[in-house]
């Protein structure tokens, strides 16, 4: 990380990257929420006593299903990338590409099956979540988390904002702020 000279002291301080700033901001937001005493709702028993009990319970179910979806999708993407690295697709269409596509389908389609199944299960839960009205920040946090699935943003990748567009980054920051305010959850 490059250092930035500070003229007043004659010293140099590390330059702050946008990623480091956002991570620090998210952690600070989570600390403020934790200090303010907002309850963290992470179990079904805690959720049952909450005004948005059904929504929070669906959020817990969503989180578990979404984790499975991400895992299966990551495995399928790895299989796809491995196949394409070993055997790049022809640049021209026609019979050569059709043969490549047939081989790709045989080799990789089975890896996408679990991802598709988990996607359908997550979609069913997100439909239920969308149908309910949120009345608390915890309920809004559940709805915000589903945006990651609806918009294919994973949010908790090791470096989620490295290559994202500004709209993606803004959405992720919004979701994290709602999560922090609604239940103390933060992915930063």
Short mmCIF file of C-alpha atoms in Angstrom, two decimals:
data_model
loop_
_atom_site.label_atom_id
_atom_site.label_comp_id
_atom_site.label_asym_id
_atom_site.label_seq_id
_atom_site.Cartn_x
_atom_site.Cartn_y
_atom_site.Cartn_z
CA UNK A 1 0.00 0.00 0.00
CA UNK A 2 1.51 3.38 -0.94
CA UNK A 3 2.13 5.98 1.74
CA UNK A 4 0.71 9.48 1.57
CA UNK A 5 2.92 12.29 2.93
CA UNK A 6 1.37 14.42 5.68
CA UNK A 7 2.88 17.89 5.38
CA UNK A 8 2.00 19.05 8.89
CA UNK A 9 4.04 16.31 10.58
CA UNK A 10 6.54 15.48 7.88
CA UNK A 11 5.53 11.83 8.20
CA UNK A 12 3.81 9.45 5.87
CA UNK A 13 0.61 7.50 6.52
CA UNK A 14 -0.75 4.55 4.60
CA UNK A 15 -3.09 5.53 1.78
CA UNK A 16 -6.61 4.33 2.48
CA UNK A 17 -8.22 2.31 -0.27
CA UNK A 18 -11.94 2.53 -0.96
CA UNK A 19 -12.28 -1.13 0.02
CA UNK A 20 -10.56 -0.55 3.38
CA UNK A 21 -12.73 2.50 4.02
CA UNK A 22 -15.94 0.59 3.26
CA UNK A 23 -14.88 -2.37 5.41
CA UNK A 24 -14.03 -0.04 8.31
CA UNK A 25 -17.34 1.80 7.87
CA UNK A 26 -19.28 -1.45 7.95
CA UNK A 27 -17.44 -2.63 11.06
CA UNK A 28 -18.04 0.71 12.77
CA UNK A 29 -21.76 0.52 11.90
CA UNK A 30 -21.94 -2.97 13.38
CA UNK A 31 -20.21 -1.77 16.56
CA UNK A 32 -22.69 1.10 16.94
CA UNK A 33 -25.61 -1.27 16.46
CA UNK A 34 -24.18 -3.74 18.97
CA UNK A 35 -23.60 -0.98 21.51
CA UNK A 36 -27.15 0.31 21.08
CA UNK A 37 -28.61 -2.98 22.29
CA UNK A 38 -30.43 -4.12 19.15
CA UNK A 39 -31.07 -7.83 19.49
CA UNK A 40 -29.42 -10.23 17.10
CA UNK A 41 -32.05 -12.63 15.81
CA UNK A 42 -30.29 -15.73 14.60
CA UNK A 43 -32.42 -18.59 15.88
CA UNK A 44 -35.99 -19.66 15.29
CA UNK A 45 -36.84 -19.40 19.00
CA UNK A 46 -35.74 -15.76 19.11
CA UNK A 47 -37.61 -15.07 15.90
CA UNK A 48 -40.90 -16.51 17.23
CA UNK A 49 -41.26 -13.68 19.77
CA UNK A 50 -40.53 -10.94 17.25
CA UNK A 51 -43.19 -8.72 15.57
CA UNK A 52 -41.84 -9.88 12.19
CA UNK A 53 -41.58 -13.48 13.42
CA UNK A 54 -42.62 -15.13 10.16
CA UNK A 55 -40.36 -12.89 8.10
CA UNK A 56 -37.38 -13.44 10.40
CA UNK A 57 -37.93 -17.22 10.38
CA UNK A 58 -38.06 -17.15 6.58
CA UNK A 59 -34.85 -15.10 6.66
CA UNK A 60 -33.10 -17.83 8.64
CA UNK A 61 -34.35 -20.41 6.13
CA UNK A 62 -33.26 -18.15 3.25
CA UNK A 63 -29.74 -17.80 4.69
CA UNK A 64 -29.31 -21.58 4.93
CA UNK A 65 -30.65 -22.23 1.43
CA UNK A 66 -28.67 -19.34 -0.07
CA UNK A 67 -25.46 -20.74 1.42
CA UNK A 68 -26.17 -24.09 -0.28
CA UNK A 69 -26.98 -22.32 -3.54
CA UNK A 70 -23.71 -20.36 -3.44
CA UNK A 71 -21.70 -23.48 -2.64
CA UNK A 72 -23.23 -25.52 -5.46
CA UNK A 73 -22.89 -22.64 -7.91
CA UNK A 74 -19.22 -22.15 -6.99
CA UNK A 75 -18.58 -25.85 -7.65
CA UNK A 76 -20.39 -25.69 -11.00
CA UNK A 77 -18.48 -22.57 -12.05
CA UNK A 78 -15.20 -24.27 -11.16
CA UNK A 79 -16.12 -27.29 -13.30
CA UNK A 80 -17.10 -25.01 -16.17
CA UNK A 81 -13.88 -23.00 -15.94
CA UNK A 82 -11.78 -26.17 -15.75
CA UNK A 83 -13.42 -27.58 -18.86
CA UNK A 84 -12.99 -24.33 -20.77
CA UNK A 85 -9.35 -24.01 -19.67
CA UNK A 86 -8.61 -27.54 -20.85
CA UNK A 87 -10.61 -27.15 -24.02
CA UNK A 88 -11.36 -23.57 -25.12
CA UNK A 89 -14.49 -23.02 -27.16
CA UNK A 90 -14.00 -22.60 -30.90
CA UNK A 91 -14.19 -18.98 -31.98
CA UNK A 92 -16.22 -19.85 -35.05
CA UNK A 93 -19.75 -21.21 -34.96
CA UNK A 94 -20.90 -24.20 -36.91
CA UNK A 95 -20.15 -27.90 -36.46
CA UNK A 96 -16.95 -27.37 -34.43
CA UNK A 97 -18.77 -25.25 -31.87
CA UNK A 98 -21.77 -27.59 -31.81
CA UNK A 99 -19.45 -30.52 -31.08
CA UNK A 100 -17.68 -28.53 -28.36
CA UNK A 101 -21.02 -27.52 -26.83
CA UNK A 102 -22.22 -31.14 -26.82
CA UNK A 103 -19.03 -32.23 -25.02
CA UNK A 104 -19.30 -29.30 -22.60
CA UNK A 105 -22.90 -30.20 -21.81
CA UNK A 106 -22.01 -33.83 -21.09
CA UNK A 107 -19.06 -32.83 -18.91
CA UNK A 108 -20.54 -29.87 -17.02
CA UNK A 109 -24.36 -29.92 -17.06
CA UNK A 110 -24.47 -32.41 -14.20
CA UNK A 111 -22.54 -29.94 -12.05
CA UNK A 112 -25.15 -27.24 -12.66
CA UNK A 113 -28.06 -29.50 -11.63
CA UNK A 114 -27.65 -29.01 -7.86
CA UNK A 115 -27.21 -25.26 -8.35
CA UNK A 116 -30.47 -25.10 -10.30
CA UNK A 117 -32.28 -27.12 -7.62
CA UNK A 118 -31.00 -24.90 -4.80
CA UNK A 119 -31.88 -21.83 -6.86
CA UNK A 120 -35.49 -23.01 -7.15
CA UNK A 121 -35.69 -23.59 -3.39
CA UNK A 122 -34.23 -20.17 -2.62
CA UNK A 123 -36.60 -18.55 -5.13
CA UNK A 124 -39.59 -20.16 -3.42
CA UNK A 125 -38.55 -18.71 -0.05
CA UNK A 126 -37.83 -15.26 -1.52
CA UNK A 127 -41.35 -15.22 -3.00
CA UNK A 128 -42.77 -15.81 0.48
CA UNK A 129 -40.52 -13.09 1.90
CA UNK A 130 -41.60 -10.61 -0.78
CA UNK A 131 -45.27 -11.35 -0.01
CA UNK A 132 -44.91 -10.27 3.63
CA UNK A 133 -44.74 -6.70 4.87
CA UNK A 134 -41.88 -5.78 7.16
CA UNK A 135 -42.67 -3.74 10.27
CA UNK A 136 -39.26 -3.72 11.98
CA UNK A 137 -35.66 -3.20 10.95
CA UNK A 138 -35.03 -6.93 11.39
CA UNK A 139 -37.80 -7.60 8.86
CA UNK A 140 -36.34 -5.08 6.45
CA UNK A 141 -32.93 -6.72 6.92
CA UNK A 142 -34.40 -10.03 5.74
CA UNK A 143 -35.87 -8.34 2.67
CA UNK A 144 -32.56 -6.59 1.99
CA UNK A 145 -30.62 -9.87 2.15
CA UNK A 146 -32.87 -11.41 -0.49
CA UNK A 147 -31.71 -8.73 -2.92
CA UNK A 148 -28.41 -10.58 -3.13
CA UNK A 149 -30.20 -13.58 -4.59
CA UNK A 150 -32.65 -11.58 -6.71
CA UNK A 151 -29.83 -9.58 -8.27
CA UNK A 152 -27.17 -12.35 -8.21
CA UNK A 153 -24.93 -10.44 -5.80
CA UNK A 154 -23.24 -12.63 -3.24
CA UNK A 155 -22.08 -9.90 -0.89
CA UNK A 156 -19.78 -11.96 1.27
CA UNK A 157 -17.14 -12.92 -1.26
CA UNK A 158 -13.63 -12.32 0.09
CA UNK A 159 -13.32 -9.12 -1.94
CA UNK A 160 -16.88 -8.38 -3.02
CA UNK A 161 -16.28 -4.87 -4.26
CA UNK A 162 -13.04 -5.42 -6.13
CA UNK A 163 -14.57 -5.48 -9.60
CA UNK A 164 -18.10 -4.31 -8.95
CA UNK A 165 -19.72 -1.37 -10.66
CA UNK A 166 -20.77 1.58 -8.52
CA UNK A 167 -24.44 0.43 -8.55
CA UNK A 168 -23.44 -3.01 -7.26
CA UNK A 169 -21.27 -1.49 -4.57
CA UNK A 170 -24.01 0.94 -3.50
CA UNK A 171 -26.54 -1.87 -3.26
CA UNK A 172 -24.17 -3.97 -1.16
CA UNK A 173 -23.46 -1.09 1.22
CA UNK A 174 -27.21 -0.48 1.57
CA UNK A 175 -27.86 -4.15 2.33
CA UNK A 176 -25.06 -4.19 4.92
CA UNK A 177 -26.38 -1.05 6.62
CA UNK A 178 -29.90 -2.50 6.81
CA UNK A 179 -28.48 -5.79 8.15
CA UNK A 180 -26.50 -3.97 10.80
CA UNK A 181 -29.42 -1.79 11.86
CA UNK A 182 -31.90 -4.65 11.74
CA UNK A 183 -30.11 -7.31 13.65
CA UNK A 184 -26.44 -6.70 14.10
CA UNK A 185 -25.47 -8.88 11.14
CA UNK A 186 -22.67 -7.64 8.99
CA UNK A 187 -20.68 -9.41 6.34
CA UNK A 188 -17.72 -7.03 6.31
#
